Amino acid sequence: MVKMSKSQKTRYFRLVEMQPTMTNFSAAVLIISKSSPNLFLDKLSGSERGVITLTVRDSISHITNCKCWGQKSFVDKYNAMLHIGDVVDIVGAKVMSLSTPGEPRYQPQATLSCTLTVNEGHGHIVRHDSDDLPTIETLQQLIHKPHKPLGSTLNLVEACLGIGLHERNLNAYVDLLVVVAAVRPVRELKRKLSQSYKKDNGPLQCLELIVMDASCPNGILLSLWHAEWIRRAKHWQPRKTVLHLIDVRISYSDYYRCPVLNHANCTLLYEDPQAAGGDCDALLSFAASVLPMSFDQSDQSDLADLPTACQIQTKMTTKQIYSRAEGELSNAATDRFTAVLYCMVSKFDIDGYSMNTSKKCTTCQNLVPRNQSDCVREECQLLFSLESNGPRHSSFININIQLSDQTGTLVESRLSGHVAERVMGIKASDFQRLSEGAKIELKWRFLLKYFEVKLLIKKQSAMRKNIVVLVVDMQAIPLNKMIDTFSVF
Ligand SMILES: [Zn+2]
């Protein structure tokens, strides 16, 4: 592809032709990754300077990096002008030899032994001539063609085993082939004070998503921190978008108490990779076979896999429950446990204005948010439109109940669904029609009374920001039995 530009002065090379002595190297390339601008104060001139790194390629097997150095305005201009997927001309760049192949992971790992540098005033980057469609189309096709084989990826369980469950300080970088399972709304985080001189960078954005593969259908959290990738992720669809992650960072999260993935400065990402072999097809048919996932909401009332009351035997205080769920007694190997709690019901607000019923989609059984009339999932909407007259959701009892003992109060417990109907002796439909007086009467059968409560506790995880406590069964007990339990602990 050695060719002359319009001006007939610039000679264009292939990236593979880079030699460490070249000082005026030009090539037409595809941008496959872009760093955030890194700005710093130049003490000599007193002005702000910076650098932005583009990862570029012009063939199926090779990638390299191109660093662009200059004044803040130059870096800002390139940051605004250049995007992943653009075909550009790097003109008059300096070729640098990569000193150590395994250098620290500040940028994606080049497959070539040379990289490029554009210094403001010496070399520049422009969009490739839009009349040259053959070159543009050839290079653009590379956006979905990984430069590494998909067969060299690990599955999620292997990747998690690699860091171990308790290796709190270990980071590893791995290659994965995953499918998007769920996407959270973008969060804005305040920057740390040490970075505060970057006044105009604004808040830091973070996009969290769950990715999964056949080895790990519950998925694992992936966080994106780069504005460019957060922008591209807006088009990603749960259970449809496949990601080939290269050198993604895996580490143990103390916050979520499980391994998590982070898009790091060295990470590369191919969206919907096109490669030989059936890896992507197998992943997509697996994804189509699992139920849609959602963050936080479905667990709160998911009574599908409750243990039976007689399986729950371990007596605990509220303090012990909290320390097993989130504190020093937490065992990372399990995401749930059960407990028998002797307690007084200290909150049971079924009268007044609090909402004590929720809606569940009749098709997928997921919770329908209060502000929506029906489930918005594509699959359910399709079924609703085919079978027009059936009910689209059903109501169930869903009460926040607080349980207190001598060590504290368990505030997260929920009495829901068929358990609530059995414990209160009333169907959801009748419960909704109770008069205010009848609700007050029902409330005082529970409030400030003593109970033996059997609980299922689900710990925080990537999918759950808070612990979930579900009542499996509860039986009233006399005060003297409650007092007896004090001596046990
Ligand atoms: Zn549904």
Coordinates of C-alpha atoms and ligand atoms in Angstrom, one line a residue:
M1 CA 0.0 0.0 0.0
V2 CA 2.9 2.4 -0.5
K3 CA 1.4 5.3 -2.3
M4 CA 1.8 9.0 -2.8
S5 CA -0.5 11.6 -1.2
K6 CA -2.3 14.2 -3.2
S7 CA 0.6 16.7 -2.9
Q8 CA 2.9 14.0 -4.3
K9 CA 5.5 14.9 -1.6
T10 CA 4.7 12.6 1.3
R11 CA 5.8 9.0 1.0
Y12 CA 3.4 6.6 2.9
F13 CA 4.7 3.5 4.5
R14 CA 3.2 0.5 6.2
L15 CA 3.6 0.3 10.0
V16 CA 5.6 -2.9 9.6
E17 CA 8.2 -0.9 7.7
M18 CA 9.0 1.3 10.7
Q19 CA 12.8 1.6 11.4
P20 CA 14.2 3.3 14.6
T21 CA 16.1 5.8 12.5
M22 CA 13.2 7.3 10.6
T23 CA 12.2 10.9 11.5
N24 CA 9.6 11.6 8.9
F25 CA 7.3 8.6 8.9
S26 CA 3.8 8.8 7.3
A27 CA 1.1 6.1 7.2
A28 CA -2.6 5.8 6.8
V29 CA -4.0 3.9 9.8
L30 CA -7.1 3.0 11.7
I31 CA -7.5 4.2 15.3
I32 CA -8.5 1.3 17.5
S33 CA -8.0 2.9 20.9
K34 CA -7.4 6.3 22.4
S35 CA -6.2 7.3 25.9
S36 CA -7.6 10.1 28.0
P37 CA -5.4 13.2 27.7
N38 CA -2.7 13.3 30.3
L39 CA -1.9 16.9 31.2
F40 CA 0.8 18.3 33.4
L41 CA 2.4 21.5 34.3
D42 CA 5.7 22.3 32.3
K43 CA 7.8 23.9 35.0
L44 CA 10.2 25.5 32.5
S45 CA 7.6 27.4 30.5
G46 CA 4.9 27.5 33.2
S47 CA 2.3 26.3 30.7
E48 CA 0.2 23.2 30.6
R49 CA 1.4 20.5 28.3
G50 CA 0.1 17.0 27.6
V51 CA 0.1 13.8 25.7
I52 CA -2.6 11.6 24.2
T53 CA -1.9 8.1 23.0
L54 CA -3.6 6.5 20.0
T55 CA -3.4 2.8 19.3
V56 CA -3.4 2.3 15.5
R57 CA -3.1 -0.5 13.0
D58 CA -3.0 -1.0 9.2
S59 CA -3.0 -4.8 9.0
I60 CA -4.6 -7.8 10.5
S61 CA -1.7 -8.8 12.7
H62 CA 0.0 -5.6 13.8
I63 CA -0.8 -2.7 16.1
T64 CA 1.4 0.0 17.6
N65 CA 1.0 3.2 19.6
C66 CA 1.3 6.8 18.4
K67 CA 1.9 9.4 21.2
C68 CA 1.0 13.0 20.4
W69 CA 2.8 15.6 22.6
G70 CA 2.0 19.3 22.7
Q71 CA 0.5 22.3 24.5
K72 CA -2.8 21.7 26.2
S73 CA -4.7 23.2 23.3
F74 CA -3.0 20.8 20.8
V75 CA -3.9 17.8 23.0
D76 CA -7.4 19.0 23.5
K77 CA -7.9 19.5 19.8
Y78 CA -6.7 16.0 18.9
N79 CA -8.8 14.6 21.7
A80 CA -11.9 16.3 20.3
M81 CA -11.1 15.5 16.7
L82 CA -9.9 11.9 16.8
H83 CA -12.0 8.9 17.6
I84 CA -11.9 5.2 17.7
G85 CA -12.8 3.9 14.3
D86 CA -11.4 6.9 12.4
V87 CA -9.1 6.4 9.5
V88 CA -6.3 9.0 9.7
D89 CA -3.0 9.9 8.2
I90 CA -0.1 10.2 10.6
V91 CA 2.3 12.6 8.8
G92 CA 5.9 13.3 9.6
A93 CA 6.1 11.3 12.8
K94 CA 9.2 10.1 14.5
V95 CA 9.8 6.4 14.9
M96 CA 10.9 5.3 18.3
S97 CA 12.3 2.0 19.2
L98 CA 10.5 0.1 22.0
S99 CA 13.2 -0.2 24.6
T100 CA 11.8 -3.1 26.6
P101 CA 9.1 -5.3 25.1
G102 CA 7.5 -6.1 28.4
E103 CA 7.4 -2.5 29.6
P104 CA 4.9 -1.4 32.3
R105 CA 1.3 -1.3 31.3
Y106 CA 0.8 2.4 30.6
Q107 CA -0.5 1.8 27.1
P108 CA -1.7 -1.1 24.9
Q109 CA 1.0 -3.6 24.1
A110 CA 2.3 -3.1 20.5
T111 CA 3.0 -6.1 18.4
L112 CA 5.8 -4.2 16.5
S113 CA 9.2 -3.2 18.0
C114 CA 8.7 0.5 17.1
T115 CA 6.2 3.1 18.1
L116 CA 5.4 6.6 16.7
T117 CA 5.7 10.1 18.2
V118 CA 4.1 13.3 16.9
N119 CA 5.4 16.4 18.5
E120 CA 3.4 19.6 18.0
G121 CA 5.2 21.5 15.2
H122 CA 6.9 18.3 13.9
G123 CA 4.4 16.0 12.3
H124 CA 0.6 16.0 12.6
I125 CA -2.5 13.8 12.2
V126 CA -5.3 14.5 9.7
R127 CA -8.4 12.6 8.6
H128 CA -7.6 10.4 5.6
D129 CA -8.7 11.8 2.2
S130 CA -12.4 11.0 2.0
D131 CA -12.2 10.4 -1.7
D132 CA -9.9 7.4 -1.2
L133 CA -12.7 5.0 -0.4
P134 CA -10.7 1.8 -1.0
T135 CA -8.2 2.6 1.7
I136 CA -10.8 3.8 4.1
E137 CA -13.0 0.7 3.7
T138 CA -10.1 -1.7 3.9
L139 CA -8.8 -0.1 7.1
Q140 CA -12.3 0.2 8.7
Q141 CA -12.9 -3.5 8.4
L142 CA -10.1 -4.1 10.8
I143 CA -12.2 -2.6 13.7
H144 CA -13.9 -6.0 14.2
K145 CA -10.8 -8.1 13.4
P146 CA -8.8 -8.9 16.5
H147 CA -5.0 -9.0 16.1
K148 CA -4.9 -11.9 18.6
P149 CA -6.7 -15.2 18.2
L150 CA -9.9 -15.7 20.1
G151 CA -8.7 -19.2 21.0
S152 CA -6.1 -17.7 23.3
T153 CA -8.6 -16.2 25.7
L154 CA -9.4 -17.6 29.2
N155 CA -12.9 -18.2 30.4
L156 CA -14.1 -16.2 33.4
V157 CA -13.8 -19.0 35.9
E158 CA -10.2 -19.6 34.9
A159 CA -9.4 -15.9 35.1
C160 CA -10.9 -15.7 38.6
L161 CA -9.0 -18.8 39.8
G162 CA -5.8 -17.1 38.5
I163 CA -6.1 -14.3 41.1
G164 CA -7.4 -16.5 43.9
L165 CA -10.2 -15.6 46.3
H166 CA -8.1 -13.9 48.9
E167 CA -5.2 -12.4 47.0
R168 CA -6.3 -9.0 47.9
N169 CA -3.5 -7.0 46.3
L170 CA -2.9 -9.0 43.2
N171 CA -3.7 -7.5 39.7
A172 CA -3.6 -9.7 36.7
Y173 CA -4.1 -8.8 33.1
V174 CA -6.0 -11.4 31.0
D175 CA -7.6 -11.8 27.6
L176 CA -11.3 -12.8 27.6
L177 CA -14.2 -13.3 25.2
V178 CA -17.5 -12.3 26.9
V179 CA -21.0 -11.2 26.2
V180 CA -22.6 -8.1 27.8
A181 CA -25.2 -9.2 30.3
A182 CA -26.4 -5.9 31.9
V183 CA -25.5 -2.3 31.8
R184 CA -25.9 0.2 34.6
P185 CA -26.4 4.0 34.0
V186 CA -23.2 6.0 33.9
R187 CA -22.0 7.2 37.3
E188 CA -20.1 10.4 38.0
L189 CA -17.5 10.3 40.7
K190 CA -15.7 13.2 42.3
R191 CA -11.9 13.3 41.5
K192 CA -9.4 13.0 44.3
L193 CA -8.0 16.2 45.5
S194 CA -4.5 15.3 44.3
Q195 CA -5.8 15.6 40.8
S196 CA -7.6 18.9 41.4
Y197 CA -5.2 21.0 39.3
K198 CA -6.9 19.5 36.3
K199 CA -9.7 21.9 36.9
D200 CA -11.5 21.6 33.6
N201 CA -11.5 17.8 33.4
G202 CA -14.9 17.7 35.2
P203 CA -16.1 14.7 37.2
L204 CA -14.8 11.3 36.5
Q205 CA -17.3 9.0 34.7
C206 CA -17.6 5.3 35.3
L207 CA -19.8 2.8 33.4
E208 CA -20.3 -0.5 35.1
L209 CA -21.6 -3.5 33.2
I210 CA -21.9 -7.2 33.8
V211 CA -20.2 -9.5 31.3
M212 CA -20.6 -13.3 31.3
D213 CA -19.6 -16.4 29.5
A214 CA -20.7 -20.0 29.6
S215 CA -18.4 -20.7 32.6
C216 CA -19.8 -17.9 34.6
P217 CA -23.5 -17.3 33.9
N218 CA -23.9 -15.0 36.9
G219 CA -21.4 -12.7 35.3
I220 CA -18.7 -10.4 36.6
L221 CA -18.5 -6.6 36.9
L222 CA -16.5 -4.7 34.2
S223 CA -15.9 -1.0 34.8
L224 CA -15.1 1.4 32.0
W225 CA -13.3 4.7 32.8
H226 CA -12.5 6.2 29.4
A227 CA -15.0 8.7 28.0
E228 CA -14.4 7.3 24.5
W229 CA -15.4 3.7 25.5
I230 CA -18.3 4.9 27.7
R231 CA -19.6 6.7 24.5
R232 CA -19.2 3.6 22.4
A233 CA -20.8 1.4 25.1
K234 CA -24.1 3.3 24.6
H235 CA -24.7 1.0 21.6
W236 CA -24.0 -2.2 23.4
Q237 CA -26.9 -4.5 23.9
P238 CA -27.3 -7.1 26.8
R239 CA -27.0 -10.7 25.5
K240 CA -26.1 -9.5 22.0
T241 CA -22.9 -7.6 22.1
V242 CA -19.7 -9.7 22.3
L243 CA -16.5 -8.2 23.6
H244 CA -13.0 -9.4 23.0
L245 CA -11.0 -8.0 25.9
I246 CA -7.2 -7.9 25.7
D247 CA -5.1 -7.2 28.8
V248 CA -8.2 -6.3 30.9
R249 CA -7.3 -6.0 34.6
I250 CA -8.8 -8.5 37.0
S251 CA -8.5 -7.9 40.7
Y252 CA -10.3 -8.7 44.0
S253 CA -12.7 -6.0 45.0
D254 CA -12.9 -5.4 48.8
Y255 CA -16.0 -3.4 48.2
Y256 CA -17.9 -6.1 46.2
R257 CA -16.0 -9.0 47.9
C258 CA -15.5 -10.7 44.6
P259 CA -13.2 -10.5 41.6
V260 CA -13.9 -7.6 39.2
L261 CA -12.7 -6.4 35.8
N262 CA -11.4 -2.9 35.0
H263 CA -10.6 -1.4 31.6
A264 CA -7.1 -0.2 32.2
N265 CA -4.7 2.1 30.2
C266 CA -3.3 -1.0 28.5
T267 CA -6.6 -2.7 27.7
L268 CA -7.8 -3.2 24.2
L269 CA -11.3 -4.0 23.3
Y270 CA -12.8 -5.4 20.1
E271 CA -16.6 -5.1 19.8
D272 CA -18.4 -8.0 18.1
P273 CA -15.2 -9.6 16.9
Q274 CA -15.2 -11.3 13.5
A275 CA -12.9 -14.2 13.5
A276 CA -12.6 -17.7 12.2
G277 CA -14.0 -20.5 14.4
G278 CA -17.4 -20.6 16.2
D279 CA -16.4 -19.0 19.5
C280 CA -18.6 -16.0 19.1
D281 CA -21.6 -18.0 17.8
A282 CA -21.3 -20.4 20.7
L283 CA -21.2 -17.4 23.2
L284 CA -24.2 -15.8 21.6
S285 CA -26.3 -18.9 21.6
F286 CA -25.4 -19.4 25.3
A287 CA -26.4 -15.8 26.0
A288 CA -29.8 -16.3 24.2
S289 CA -30.4 -19.3 26.5
V290 CA -30.1 -17.4 29.8
L291 CA -32.8 -15.1 31.3
P292 CA -32.2 -11.3 31.1
M293 CA -30.3 -9.9 34.1
S294 CA -30.9 -6.7 35.9
F295 CA -29.0 -4.8 38.5
D296 CA -30.3 -4.8 42.1
Q297 CA -34.1 -5.0 41.6
S298 CA -34.9 -8.6 40.9
D299 CA -33.1 -10.1 43.9
Q300 CA -35.1 -8.2 46.5
S301 CA -38.2 -10.2 45.9
D302 CA -36.8 -13.3 44.2
L303 CA -38.3 -16.2 46.1
A304 CA -37.6 -18.8 43.4
D305 CA -34.8 -20.7 45.2
L306 CA -35.7 -20.3 48.9
P307 CA -34.5 -23.0 51.3
T308 CA -37.2 -24.7 53.3
A309 CA -37.8 -23.5 56.9
C310 CA -36.6 -26.8 58.4
Q311 CA -33.2 -26.5 56.5
I312 CA -32.6 -23.2 58.5
Q313 CA -31.1 -24.1 61.9
T314 CA -28.2 -21.8 62.7
K315 CA -29.1 -19.3 65.4
M316 CA -27.6 -15.9 65.1
T317 CA -28.1 -12.4 66.5
T318 CA -28.5 -9.4 64.2
K319 CA -24.9 -8.4 65.0
Q320 CA -23.7 -11.9 63.9
I321 CA -25.8 -11.7 60.7
Y322 CA -24.2 -8.3 59.8
S323 CA -20.7 -9.5 60.5
R324 CA -21.2 -12.6 58.4
A325 CA -22.8 -10.6 55.6
E326 CA -20.4 -7.6 55.4
G327 CA -17.8 -7.8 58.2
E328 CA -15.0 -9.8 59.6
L329 CA -16.8 -13.2 59.5
S330 CA -17.6 -12.9 55.8
N331 CA -16.6 -15.9 53.8
A332 CA -16.0 -14.9 50.1
A333 CA -16.7 -18.4 48.9
T334 CA -20.5 -18.2 49.3
D335 CA -22.8 -15.4 48.3
R336 CA -25.6 -16.3 50.7
F337 CA -26.4 -18.0 54.1
T338 CA -29.3 -18.6 56.4
A339 CA -30.0 -17.8 60.0
V340 CA -32.6 -18.2 62.8
L341 CA -33.2 -14.9 64.6
Y342 CA -35.1 -14.4 67.8
C343 CA -36.3 -10.9 67.8
M344 CA -39.0 -8.3 68.1
V345 CA -40.7 -6.8 65.0
S346 CA -39.8 -3.1 65.3
K347 CA -41.2 -1.9 62.0
F348 CA -44.2 -3.2 60.2
D349 CA -45.7 -0.2 58.3
I350 CA -48.6 -1.7 56.3
D351 CA -51.0 1.1 57.1
G352 CA -50.7 4.7 55.9
Y353 CA -49.0 5.6 52.6
S354 CA -46.1 3.1 52.3
M355 CA -46.3 0.8 49.3
N356 CA -46.5 -2.8 50.4
T357 CA -47.2 -4.6 47.1
S358 CA -45.0 -4.8 44.0
K359 CA -45.7 -5.9 40.4
K360 CA -44.1 -8.9 38.7
C361 CA -44.1 -9.5 35.0
T362 CA -46.2 -12.6 34.1
T363 CA -43.8 -13.6 31.4
C364 CA -40.3 -13.2 32.8
Q365 CA -41.2 -13.0 36.5
N366 CA -39.0 -9.9 37.0
L367 CA -40.0 -7.0 39.1
V368 CA -41.8 -4.2 37.1
P369 CA -40.6 -0.8 38.4
R370 CA -43.4 1.3 40.0
N371 CA -43.1 4.0 37.4
Q372 CA -43.8 1.5 34.6
S373 CA -47.1 -0.1 33.7
D374 CA -45.5 -3.2 32.1
C375 CA -42.3 -5.0 31.7
V376 CA -40.1 -3.2 29.1
R377 CA -38.1 -6.2 28.0
E378 CA -38.2 -6.8 24.3
E379 CA -39.1 -10.4 24.6
C380 CA -42.0 -9.7 26.9
Q381 CA -43.3 -6.8 24.8
L382 CA -43.3 -9.1 21.8
L383 CA -45.3 -11.8 23.7
F384 CA -47.8 -9.2 25.0
S385 CA -48.4 -8.0 21.4
L386 CA -49.1 -11.5 20.3
E387 CA -51.3 -12.6 23.2
S388 CA -53.1 -9.3 23.6
N389 CA -55.6 -10.0 26.3
G390 CA -53.8 -11.9 29.1
P391 CA -52.7 -10.1 32.3
R392 CA -49.2 -8.6 31.8
H393 CA -48.3 -8.4 35.5
S394 CA -49.4 -9.8 38.8
S395 CA -49.2 -8.1 42.2
F396 CA -47.5 -9.6 45.3
I397 CA -47.0 -8.5 48.9
N398 CA -43.6 -7.0 49.5
I399 CA -43.2 -5.5 53.0
N400 CA -40.1 -4.0 54.5
I401 CA -40.0 -5.4 58.1
Q402 CA -37.4 -4.5 60.7
L403 CA -36.3 -7.0 63.3
S404 CA -34.6 -6.1 66.6
D405 CA -32.8 -8.0 69.2
Q406 CA -30.5 -7.1 72.1
T407 CA -27.6 -6.6 69.7
G408 CA -29.2 -4.3 67.1
T409 CA -31.8 -4.0 64.3
L410 CA -31.8 -5.8 61.0
V411 CA -33.2 -3.1 58.7
E412 CA -33.2 -4.8 55.2
S413 CA -35.6 -7.7 55.8
R414 CA -38.4 -8.2 53.4
L415 CA -41.6 -10.3 53.9
S416 CA -42.8 -11.0 50.4
G417 CA -44.8 -13.2 48.0
H418 CA -46.1 -16.6 49.1
V419 CA -44.2 -16.4 52.4
A420 CA -46.0 -13.1 53.3
E421 CA -49.4 -14.6 52.3
R422 CA -48.8 -17.7 54.5
V423 CA -47.5 -15.7 57.5
M424 CA -50.2 -13.1 57.4
G425 CA -52.9 -15.6 56.3
I426 CA -54.1 -13.4 53.4
K427 CA -53.9 -13.4 49.6
A428 CA -52.2 -10.5 47.8
S429 CA -55.4 -9.5 46.1
D430 CA -57.3 -9.4 49.4
F431 CA -54.5 -7.6 51.1
Q432 CA -54.7 -4.8 48.6
R433 CA -58.5 -4.4 49.3
L434 CA -58.1 -4.3 53.2
S435 CA -59.7 -1.3 54.8
E436 CA -57.4 1.0 56.8
G437 CA -58.9 -0.3 60.0
A438 CA -58.2 -3.9 59.1
K439 CA -54.6 -3.0 58.1
I440 CA -54.0 -1.4 61.5
E441 CA -55.4 -4.6 63.2
L442 CA -53.2 -6.8 61.1
K443 CA -50.2 -4.6 61.8
W444 CA -50.6 -5.0 65.6
R445 CA -50.5 -8.8 65.3
F446 CA -46.8 -8.3 64.4
L447 CA -45.5 -4.9 65.6
L448 CA -43.7 -5.1 68.9
K449 CA -44.4 -8.8 69.2
Y450 CA -41.7 -11.5 69.5
F451 CA -40.9 -14.0 66.7
E452 CA -38.6 -16.8 65.7
V453 CA -37.7 -15.7 62.2
K454 CA -35.9 -17.8 59.6
L455 CA -33.9 -15.8 57.1
L456 CA -32.0 -16.1 53.8
I457 CA -29.3 -13.5 53.6
K458 CA -27.8 -12.6 50.2
K459 CA -24.5 -10.7 50.5
Q460 CA -23.4 -7.7 48.5
S461 CA -22.1 -8.6 45.1
A462 CA -21.4 -7.0 41.8
M463 CA -25.1 -7.2 41.0
R464 CA -26.2 -6.2 44.4
K465 CA -25.1 -2.9 46.1
N466 CA -26.9 -3.9 49.4
I467 CA -27.4 -7.1 51.2
V468 CA -30.8 -8.7 50.7
V469 CA -32.6 -10.4 53.7
L470 CA -35.6 -12.5 52.9
V471 CA -38.0 -13.9 55.5
V472 CA -38.5 -17.6 54.8
D473 CA -40.7 -18.2 57.8
M474 CA -41.7 -16.6 61.1
Q475 CA -43.5 -17.9 64.2
A476 CA -44.7 -15.9 67.1
I477 CA -43.0 -16.9 70.4
P478 CA -43.9 -16.0 74.0
L479 CA -41.7 -13.4 75.8
N480 CA -40.2 -16.1 78.1
K481 CA -38.8 -18.0 75.1
M482 CA -37.3 -14.7 73.8
I483 CA -35.7 -14.1 77.2
D484 CA -34.3 -17.7 77.2
T485 CA -32.5 -16.9 73.9
F486 CA -30.5 -14.1 75.6
S487 CA -28.5 -16.6 77.5
V488 CA -27.5 -18.5 74.3
F489 CA -25.4 -15.6 73.0
Ligands
ZN1 ZN -41.0 -9.4 31.5

